[in-house]
PDB file of C-alpha atoms in Angstrom:
ATOM      1  CA  LEU D 903      76.443 138.074 127.607  1.00  0.00           C
ATOM      2  CA  HIS D 904      79.732 137.578 125.422  1.00  0.00           C
ATOM      3  CA  ALA D 905      80.398 139.658 122.238  1.00  0.00           C
ATOM      4  CA  GLU D 906      79.893 137.880 119.085  1.00  0.00           C
ATOM      5  CA  SER D 907      83.621 137.298 118.284  1.00  0.00           C
ATOM      6  CA  THR D 908      84.860 138.909 114.806  1.00  0.00           C
ATOM      7  CA  PRO D 909      84.154 136.935 111.640  1.00  0.00           C
ATOM      8  CA  SER D 910      86.619 135.844 109.064  1.00  0.00           C
ATOM      9  CA  LYS D 911      85.449 138.333 106.742  1.00  0.00           C
ATOM     10  CA  ALA D 912      84.084 141.328 108.213  1.00  0.00           C
ATOM     11  CA  LEU D 913      82.766 145.222 107.145  1.00  0.00           C
ATOM     12  CA  LEU D 914      84.420 148.115 109.087  1.00  0.00           C
ATOM     13  CA  VAL D 915      82.536 150.810 109.025  1.00  0.00           C
ATOM     14  CA  LEU D 916      83.286 153.726 110.908  1.00  0.00           C
ATOM     15  CA  SER D 917      80.874 156.717 112.668  1.00  0.00           C
ATOM     16  CA  LYS D 918      81.858 160.398 112.292  1.00  0.00           C
ATOM     17  CA  GLY D 919      79.551 160.976 114.675  1.00  0.00           C
ATOM     18  CA  ASP D 920      79.293 158.826 117.036  1.00  0.00           C
ATOM     19  CA  ARG D 921      83.167 158.490 117.100  1.00  0.00           C
ATOM     20  CA  THR D 922      83.298 154.584 116.516  1.00  0.00           C
ATOM     21  CA  LEU D 923      83.986 151.793 114.482  1.00  0.00           C
ATOM     22  CA  ALA D 924      82.625 148.987 114.180  1.00  0.00           C
ATOM     23  CA  ILE D 925      82.460 145.766 112.832  1.00  0.00           C
ATOM     24  CA  VAL D 926      79.768 144.262 110.745  1.00  0.00           C
ATOM     25  CA  ASP D 927      79.267 140.985 109.843  1.00  0.00           C
ATOM     26  CA  PRO D 928      78.420 140.936 106.229  1.00  0.00           C
ATOM     27  CA  SER D 929      76.247 137.386 105.720  1.00  0.00           C
ATOM     28  CA  SER D 930      73.971 138.257 108.846  1.00  0.00           C
ATOM     29  CA  LEU D 931      74.324 142.335 108.632  1.00  0.00           C
ATOM     30  CA  ARG D 932      74.030 142.075 112.074  1.00  0.00           C
ATOM     31  CA  VAL D 933      76.962 144.280 114.238  1.00  0.00           C
ATOM     32  CA  VAL D 934      78.855 142.828 116.267  1.00  0.00           C
ATOM     33  CA  ALA D 935      81.376 145.020 117.760  1.00  0.00           C
ATOM     34  CA  ARG D 936      81.581 148.850 118.891  1.00  0.00           C
ATOM     35  CA  MET D 937      84.939 150.867 119.170  1.00  0.00           C
ATOM     36  CA  PRO D 938      85.870 153.746 120.230  1.00  0.00           C
ATOM     37  CA  SER D 939      87.820 155.356 117.061  1.00  0.00           C
ATOM     38  CA  GLY D 940      89.098 158.540 118.176  1.00  0.00           C
ATOM     39  CA  PRO D 941      88.237 162.410 117.225  1.00  0.00           C
ATOM     40  CA  SER D 942      86.792 163.116 113.109  1.00  0.00           C
ATOM     41  CA  PRO D 943      87.401 159.596 111.954  1.00  0.00           C
ATOM     42  CA  HIS D 944      87.545 159.241 108.224  1.00  0.00           C
ATOM     43  CA  GLU D 945      89.501 156.288 106.599  1.00  0.00           C
ATOM     44  CA  VAL D 946      90.011 152.780 108.162  1.00  0.00           C
ATOM     45  CA  ILE D 947      92.410 150.090 106.512  1.00  0.00           C
ATOM     46  CA  ALA D 948      92.841 146.522 108.271  1.00  0.00           C
ATOM     47  CA  SER D 949      96.404 144.801 108.113  1.00  0.00           C
ATOM     48  CA  THR D 950      96.841 142.597 105.633  1.00  0.00           C
ATOM     49  CA  ASP D 951      96.194 139.101 108.083  1.00  0.00           C
ATOM     50  CA  GLY D 952      93.030 141.010 109.493  1.00  0.00           C
ATOM     51  CA  ARG D 953      94.407 141.124 113.491  1.00  0.00           C
ATOM     52  CA  PHE D 954      94.023 144.666 113.638  1.00  0.00           C
ATOM     53  CA  ALA D 955      92.411 148.460 111.773  1.00  0.00           C
ATOM     54  CA  TYR D 956      94.460 152.146 111.756  1.00  0.00           C
ATOM     55  CA  ILE D 957      91.901 154.579 111.163  1.00  0.00           C
ATOM     56  CA  SER D 958      93.022 158.063 110.199  1.00  0.00           C
ATOM     57  CA  ASN D 959      91.930 161.469 112.851  1.00  0.00           C
ATOM     58  CA  TYR D 960      91.151 163.258 110.558  1.00  0.00           C
ATOM     59  CA  GLY D 961      92.044 167.312 110.766  1.00  0.00           C
ATOM     60  CA  ALA D 962      94.299 170.396 110.665  1.00  0.00           C
ATOM     61  CA  VAL D 963      94.003 169.347 115.123  1.00  0.00           C
ATOM     62  CA  TYR D 964      94.517 166.523 115.198  1.00  0.00           C
ATOM     63  CA  ASN D 965      97.866 164.256 114.596  1.00  0.00           C
ATOM     64  CA  THR D 966      96.905 160.619 115.181  1.00  0.00           C
ATOM     65  CA  LEU D 967      95.873 157.049 114.281  1.00  0.00           C
ATOM     66  CA  ALA D 968      93.422 154.954 115.762  1.00  0.00           C
ATOM     67  CA  VAL D 969      94.370 151.438 116.569  1.00  0.00           C
ATOM     68  CA  ILE D 970      91.741 148.067 117.075  1.00  0.00           C
ATOM     69  CA  ASP D 971      92.197 145.193 118.361  1.00  0.00           C
ATOM     70  CA  LEU D 972      90.056 143.134 115.931  1.00  0.00           C
ATOM     71  CA  VAL D 973      90.445 140.075 117.503  1.00  0.00           C
ATOM     72  CA  GLY D 974      90.049 141.447 120.813  1.00  0.00           C
ATOM     73  CA  GLN D 975      87.196 143.746 120.133  1.00  0.00           C
ATOM     74  CA  THR D 976      89.745 147.275 121.809  1.00  0.00           C
ATOM     75  CA  ALA D 977      90.896 150.346 121.353  1.00  0.00           C
ATOM     76  CA  LEU D 978      94.769 150.505 121.749  1.00  0.00           C
ATOM     77  CA  PRO D 979      96.776 152.991 122.530  1.00  0.00           C
ATOM     78  CA  PRO D 980      96.783 155.423 119.459  1.00  0.00           C
ATOM     79  CA  VAL D 981      99.920 156.197 117.086  1.00  0.00           C
ATOM     80  CA  ASP D 982     101.034 159.562 117.927  1.00  0.00           C
ATOM     81  CA  LEU D 983     102.349 161.289 114.845  1.00  0.00           C
ATOM     82  CA  GLY D 984     104.235 163.910 115.795  1.00  0.00           C
ATOM     83  CA  PRO D 985     103.829 167.506 113.643  1.00  0.00           C
ATOM     84  CA  LEU D 986     101.844 165.189 111.096  1.00  0.00           C
ATOM     85  CA  ARG D 987      98.253 166.591 110.737  1.00  0.00           C
ATOM     86  CA  GLY D 988      95.457 166.227 108.765  1.00  0.00           C
ATOM     87  CA  THR D 989      96.073 162.173 109.119  1.00  0.00           C
ATOM     88  CA  HIS D 990      93.328 160.915 105.763  1.00  0.00           C
ATOM     89  CA  GLY D 991      94.526 158.572 102.719  1.00  0.00           C
ATOM     90  CA  LEU D 992      95.268 154.922 104.239  1.00  0.00           C
ATOM     91  CA  ALA D 993      97.282 151.806 102.666  1.00  0.00           C
ATOM     92  CA  PHE D 994      98.206 148.795 104.473  1.00  0.00           C
ATOM     93  CA  VAL D 995     101.450 146.986 102.005  1.00  0.00           C
ATOM     94  CA  GLY D 996     104.518 146.025 102.929  1.00  0.00           C
ATOM     95  CA  GLY D 997     103.427 145.607 106.911  1.00  0.00           C
ATOM     96  CA  LYS D 998     103.041 148.849 107.236  1.00  0.00           C
ATOM     97  CA  VAL D 999     100.514 151.778 107.008  1.00  0.00           C
ATOM     98  CA  TRP D1000     101.179 154.585 104.793  1.00  0.00           C
ATOM     99  CA  PHE D1001      99.681 157.491 105.104  1.00  0.00           C
ATOM    100  CA  THR D1002      98.508 161.221 104.212  1.00  0.00           C
ATOM    101  CA  THR D1003      98.977 163.709 106.077  1.00  0.00           C
ATOM    102  CA  GLU D1004      96.880 167.234 104.617  1.00  0.00           C
ATOM    103  CA  ALA D1005      98.441 169.627 107.204  1.00  0.00           C
ATOM    104  CA  ALA D1006     102.225 168.357 106.769  1.00  0.00           C
ATOM    105  CA  LYS D1007     101.851 168.065 102.369  1.00  0.00           C
ATOM    106  CA  ALA D1008     103.608 164.808 103.404  1.00  0.00           C
ATOM    107  CA  ILE D1009     103.038 160.971 102.958  1.00  0.00           C
ATOM    108  CA  GLY D1010     104.617 158.574 105.673  1.00  0.00           C
ATOM    109  CA  SER D1011     104.776 155.049 106.631  1.00  0.00           C
ATOM    110  CA  TYR D1012     104.713 153.674 109.750  1.00  0.00           C
ATOM    111  CA  ASP D1013     106.026 150.618 110.914  1.00  0.00           C
ATOM    112  CA  PRO D1014     103.590 148.427 113.676  1.00  0.00           C
ATOM    113  CA  ALA D1015     106.803 145.798 114.710  1.00  0.00           C
ATOM    114  CA  THR D1016     108.731 149.156 115.966  1.00  0.00           C
ATOM    115  CA  LYS D1017     105.960 150.928 116.460  1.00  0.00           C
ATOM    116  CA  LYS D1018     107.488 153.968 114.836  1.00  0.00           C
ATOM    117  CA  VAL D1019     107.187 156.640 111.888  1.00  0.00           C
ATOM    118  CA  ASP D1020     109.755 155.459 110.046  1.00  0.00           C
ATOM    119  CA  TRP D1021     109.798 157.057 106.601  1.00  0.00           C
ATOM    120  CA  VAL D1022     108.236 160.415 105.736  1.00  0.00           C
ATOM    121  CA  LEU D1023     108.060 162.369 101.961  1.00  0.00           C
ATOM    122  CA  GLY D1024     107.034 165.541 101.383  1.00  0.00           C
ATOM    123  CA  THR D1025     104.239 166.199  98.575  1.00  0.00           C
ATOM    124  CA  GLY D1026     104.533 170.334  98.810  1.00  0.00           C
ATOM    125  CA  GLN D1027     101.055 170.396  97.111  1.00  0.00           C
ATOM    126  CA  ASN D1028      97.847 171.391  99.263  1.00  0.00           C
ATOM    127  CA  ARG D1029      95.992 168.995 101.016  1.00  0.00           C
ATOM    128  CA  THR D1030      97.444 165.912  99.948  1.00  0.00           C
ATOM    129  CA  HIS D1031      94.477 163.432 100.155  1.00  0.00           C
ATOM    130  CA  MET D1032      94.498 160.040  99.474  1.00  0.00           C
ATOM    131  CA  ILE D1033      97.360 157.004  98.839  1.00  0.00           C
ATOM    132  CA  PHE D1034      97.941 154.012  96.410  1.00  0.00           C
ATOM    133  CA  VAL D1035     100.693 152.432  97.003  1.00  0.00           C
ATOM    134  CA  SER D1036     102.261 149.510  94.221  1.00  0.00           C
ATOM    135  CA  GLU D1037     102.744 146.094  96.296  1.00  0.00           C
ATOM    136  CA  ASP D1038     106.356 146.049  94.927  1.00  0.00           C
ATOM    137  CA  LEU D1039     106.488 149.411  96.654  1.00  0.00           C
ATOM    138  CA  LYS D1040     108.129 150.953  93.580  1.00  0.00           C
ATOM    139  CA  ARG D1041     104.982 153.290  93.385  1.00  0.00           C
ATOM    140  CA  ILE D1042     103.076 155.763  94.963  1.00  0.00           C
ATOM    141  CA  VAL D1043     100.033 158.171  94.010  1.00  0.00           C
ATOM    142  CA  THR D1044      98.554 160.731  96.029  1.00  0.00           C
ATOM    143  CA  THR D1045      95.395 163.484  95.088  1.00  0.00           C
ATOM    144  CA  ASN D1046      96.235 166.883  95.929  1.00  0.00           C
ATOM    145  CA  ILE D1047      92.657 168.561  96.319  1.00  0.00           C
ATOM    146  CA  SER D1048      93.422 171.784  96.478  1.00  0.00           C
ATOM    147  CA  SER D1049      96.119 172.005  94.373  1.00  0.00           C
ATOM    148  CA  ALA D1050      94.555 169.898  91.731  1.00  0.00           C
ATOM    149  CA  THR D1051      97.265 167.933  91.140  1.00  0.00           C
ATOM    150  CA  VAL D1052      97.909 164.157  90.947  1.00  0.00           C
ATOM    151  CA  THR D1053     101.412 163.293  92.755  1.00  0.00           C
ATOM    152  CA  ILE D1054     103.572 159.632  90.923  1.00  0.00           C
ATOM    153  CA  ILE D1055     106.009 158.756  93.733  1.00  0.00           C
ATOM    154  CA  GLU D1056     108.588 156.283  91.948  1.00  0.00           C
ATOM    155  CA  LYS D1057     111.326 154.175  93.418  1.00  0.00           C
ATOM    156  CA  SER D1058     114.658 155.816  91.417  1.00  0.00           C
ATOM    157  CA  SER D1059     117.720 153.956  93.103  1.00  0.00           C
ATOM    158  CA  GLY D1060     119.175 152.996  96.722  1.00  0.00           C
ATOM    159  CA  PRO D1061     117.630 151.282  99.906  1.00  0.00           C
ATOM    160  CA  PRO D1062     113.743 151.461 100.773  1.00  0.00           C
ATOM    161  CA  GLN D1063     113.785 154.806 102.613  1.00  0.00           C
ATOM    162  CA  GLY D1064     116.466 156.219  99.316  1.00  0.00           C
ATOM    163  CA  ASP D1065     115.885 158.257  96.833  1.00  0.00           C
ATOM    164  CA  TRP D1066     111.954 158.939  94.860  1.00  0.00           C
ATOM    165  CA  ASP D1067     110.966 160.655  92.024  1.00  0.00           C
ATOM    166  CA  GLU D1068     108.061 162.557  91.897  1.00  0.00           C
ATOM    167  CA  THR D1069     105.662 163.527  89.128  1.00  0.00           C
ATOM    168  CA  VAL D1070     103.017 166.888  89.861  1.00  0.00           C
ATOM    169  CA  VAL D1071     100.251 166.214  87.137  1.00  0.00           C
ATOM    170  CA  ALA D1072      97.721 168.669  86.985  1.00  0.00           C
ATOM    171  CA  VAL D1073      93.813 167.166  86.613  1.00  0.00           C
ATOM    172  CA  GLY D1074      90.848 169.314  87.519  1.00  0.00           C
ATOM    173  CA  ARG D1075      90.172 170.514  90.344  1.00  0.00           C
ATOM    174  CA  GLY D1076      89.247 169.188  93.910  1.00  0.00           C
ATOM    175  CA  ALA D1077      91.049 165.626  92.612  1.00  0.00           C
ATOM    176  CA  GLU D1078      90.060 163.115  95.768  1.00  0.00           C
ATOM    177  CA  GLY D1079      88.702 159.980  94.798  1.00  0.00           C
ATOM    178  CA  PHE D1080      90.928 158.074  92.625  1.00  0.00           C
ATOM    179  CA  ASP D1081      92.544 154.500  91.659  1.00  0.00           C
ATOM    180  CA  VAL D1082      94.872 152.857  89.611  1.00  0.00           C
ATOM    181  CA  SER D1083      93.440 149.941  86.760  1.00  0.00           C
ATOM    182  CA  PRO D1084      94.157 146.189  87.508  1.00  0.00           C
ATOM    183  CA  ASN D1085      96.261 146.286  84.408  1.00  0.00           C
ATOM    184  CA  GLY D1086      98.255 149.389  86.063  1.00  0.00           C
ATOM    185  CA  LYS D1087      98.687 151.772  82.789  1.00  0.00           C
ATOM    186  CA  GLU D1088      95.344 154.429  83.982  1.00  0.00           C
ATOM    187  CA  ILE D1089      94.753 156.144  86.822  1.00  0.00           C
ATOM    188  CA  TRP D1090      91.374 157.526  86.907  1.00  0.00           C
ATOM    189  CA  VAL D1091      90.383 160.801  89.360  1.00  0.00           C
ATOM    190  CA  ALA D1092      87.644 161.843  90.019  1.00  0.00           C
ATOM    191  CA  ASN D1093      87.668 165.787  90.073  1.00  0.00           C
ATOM    192  CA  ALA D1094      84.799 167.202  93.068  1.00  0.00           C
ATOM    193  CA  GLN D1095      84.522 170.698  91.977  1.00  0.00           C
ATOM    194  CA  ASP D1096      85.153 170.431  87.705  1.00  0.00           C
ATOM    195  CA  SER D1097      82.487 167.473  87.482  1.00  0.00           C
ATOM    196  CA  THR D1098      85.250 165.178  85.677  1.00  0.00           C
ATOM    197  CA  ILE D1099      87.049 162.505  85.120  1.00  0.00           C
ATOM    198  CA  SER D1100      90.933 162.927  84.258  1.00  0.00           C
ATOM    199  CA  ILE D1101      92.141 159.589  82.532  1.00  0.00           C
ATOM    200  CA  ILE D1102      96.496 159.399  83.103  1.00  0.00           C
ATOM    201  CA  ASN D1103      98.737 157.158  81.446  1.00  0.00           C
ATOM    202  CA  VAL D1104     101.009 155.875  83.905  1.00  0.00           C
ATOM    203  CA  VAL D1105     104.144 155.147  81.652  1.00  0.00           C
ATOM    204  CA  ASP D1106     103.702 158.919  80.591  1.00  0.00           C
ATOM    205  CA  LYS D1107     103.166 160.973  83.665  1.00  0.00           C
ATOM    206  CA  LYS D1108     100.352 162.660  81.363  1.00  0.00           C
ATOM    207  CA  VAL D1109      96.105 162.763  81.466  1.00  0.00           C
ATOM    208  CA  ILE D1110      95.206 160.835  77.954  1.00  0.00           C
ATOM    209  CA  GLN D1111      91.542 162.338  78.625  1.00  0.00           C
ATOM    210  CA  THR D1112      88.969 164.239  80.419  1.00  0.00           C
ATOM    211  CA  LEU D1113      85.697 163.187  80.541  1.00  0.00           C
ATOM    212  CA  ALA D1114      82.465 165.054  81.243  1.00  0.00           C
ATOM    213  CA  ALA D1115      81.379 162.867  83.961  1.00  0.00           C
ATOM    214  CA  ASN D1116      78.360 165.470  85.242  1.00  0.00           C
ATOM    215  CA  ILE D1117      79.468 164.112  89.331  1.00  0.00           C
ATOM    216  CA  ILE D1118      79.514 166.688  91.061  1.00  0.00           C
ATOM    217  CA  THR D1119      81.129 166.374  94.715  1.00  0.00           C
ATOM    218  CA  ALA D1120      82.195 163.499  93.242  1.00  0.00           C
ATOM    219  CA  ASN D1121      85.104 161.774  95.671  1.00  0.00           C
ATOM    220  CA  ARG D1122      85.665 158.064  95.777  1.00  0.00           C
ATOM    221  CA  LEU D1123      86.539 155.924  92.705  1.00  0.00           C
ATOM    222  CA  LYS D1124      87.003 152.476  91.816  1.00  0.00           C
ATOM    223  CA  PHE D1125      87.744 149.863  89.182  1.00  0.00           C
ATOM    224  CA  THR D1126      86.340 146.797  89.539  1.00  0.00           C
ATOM    225  CA  PRO D1127      88.955 143.934  90.013  1.00  0.00           C
ATOM    226  CA  ASP D1128      88.113 142.913  86.207  1.00  0.00           C
ATOM    227  CA  GLY D1129      89.209 146.617  85.589  1.00  0.00           C
ATOM    228  CA  ARG D1130      85.773 146.955  83.003  1.00  0.00           C
ATOM    229  CA  LEU D1131      84.132 148.999  85.514  1.00  0.00           C
ATOM    230  CA  VAL D1132      84.539 152.441  87.245  1.00  0.00           C
ATOM    231  CA  PHE D1133      81.882 153.029  90.026  1.00  0.00           C
ATOM    232  CA  ILE D1134      82.457 156.800  91.538  1.00  0.00           C
ATOM    233  CA  SER D1135      80.571 158.054  94.089  1.00  0.00           C
ATOM    234  CA  ALA D1136      79.569 161.478  94.908  1.00  0.00           C
ATOM    235  CA  VAL D1137      78.515 163.000  98.792  1.00  0.00           C
ATOM    236  CA  ASP D1138      76.099 165.842  97.175  1.00  0.00           C
ATOM    237  CA  GLY D1139      74.662 163.504  94.969  1.00  0.00           C
ATOM    238  CA  SER D1140      72.336 160.534  95.415  1.00  0.00           C
ATOM    239  CA  ASP D1141      73.405 158.594  92.919  1.00  0.00           C
ATOM    240  CA  LEU D1142      76.233 155.670  92.175  1.00  0.00           C
ATOM    241  CA  THR D1143      77.862 156.619  88.918  1.00  0.00           C
ATOM    242  CA  ILE D1144      79.345 153.546  86.778  1.00  0.00           C
ATOM    243  CA  PHE D1145      81.633 153.995  83.358  1.00  0.00           C
ATOM    244  CA  ASP D1146      82.798 151.489  81.066  1.00  0.00           C
ATOM    245  CA  ALA D1147      86.705 151.844  81.547  1.00  0.00           C
ATOM    246  CA  ALA D1148      87.283 150.450  77.980  1.00  0.00           C
ATOM    247  CA  THR D1149      84.324 152.840  75.844  1.00  0.00           C
ATOM    248  CA  ARG D1150      85.110 155.449  78.407  1.00  0.00           C
ATOM    249  CA  ARG D1151      81.177 156.201  78.648  1.00  0.00           C
ATOM    250  CA  GLN D1152      78.788 155.708  81.499  1.00  0.00           C
ATOM    251  CA  VAL D1153      76.475 152.775  81.741  1.00  0.00           C
ATOM    252  CA  LYS D1154      74.727 153.556  84.730  1.00  0.00           C
ATOM    253  CA  ARG D1155      73.399 155.544  87.099  1.00  0.00           C
ATOM    254  CA  VAL D1156      72.111 153.624  90.683  1.00  0.00           C
ATOM    255  CA  LYS D1157      70.207 154.737  93.622  1.00  0.00           C
ATOM    256  CA  ILE D1158      72.269 154.453  96.903  1.00  0.00           C
ATOM    257  CA  GLY D1159      70.794 157.202  99.190  1.00  0.00           C
ATOM    258  CA  HIS D1160      72.182 160.923  99.977  1.00  0.00           C
ATOM    259  CA  GLY D1161      75.929 161.280 101.009  1.00  0.00           C
ATOM    260  CA  GLY D1162      77.798 157.523  99.438  1.00  0.00           C
ATOM    261  CA  GLU D1163      81.423 158.468 100.566  1.00  0.00           C
ATOM    262  CA  GLY D1164      82.878 155.332  99.941  1.00  0.00           C
ATOM    263  CA  VAL D1165      83.491 152.583  97.513  1.00  0.00           C
ATOM    264  CA  LEU D1166      84.235 148.746  99.015  1.00  0.00           C
ATOM    265  CA  MET D1167      85.106 146.045  95.569  1.00  0.00           C
TER     266      MET D1167
END
């Protein structure tokens, strides 16, 4: 029997225990294919054209990005990142894979066209974990879990790989999941150990408010596309918590089951 083809709109689902990536048809909820993801898969991002998926193999002993051909539904040779170990957060912007690497306290970009890591920048912060890259490639944001900080990195001058300015903003303990508001004015950060949310003004690069969110082990945070609501998941909780972005107030908690580790809009 031939495997089902990958649908034009598909969910990519990682299984840490099975070390697999599943392609799921969201209309039928059928798993149409499974491929090996490499060791300790944590985050997955698809290329803009939907042809390839890139997976971070997370942990201080691992230094690879797994690569999946989504059309052929096959695993390709992984990307060897050399001394850049502990890859985690991923983004695909400007035709490149942007990643964090905890053990190296750095971020970098991989160019699929040249099959090379073409840029690396150190953060100097402990456990640089998640990453946001603006579409114009002029701003990068990371959370640094063990340093309880957010790093805002902005292009200052020179060619694409030229000078960058870094601003380190102190937030709450266990800063992990975060998102930039759709209007680009605020960064909301979920602090897993403090059960708080830090709100950063992007222009001033300062925390303007800290919310007592009462979300233990909050690990992911996402704005709705219209910027009206903020969704927060928690590893050790069974609720998806929803905040109103304008009033800064919790509006609802939805039971989703224990161990929520990701939010996709």
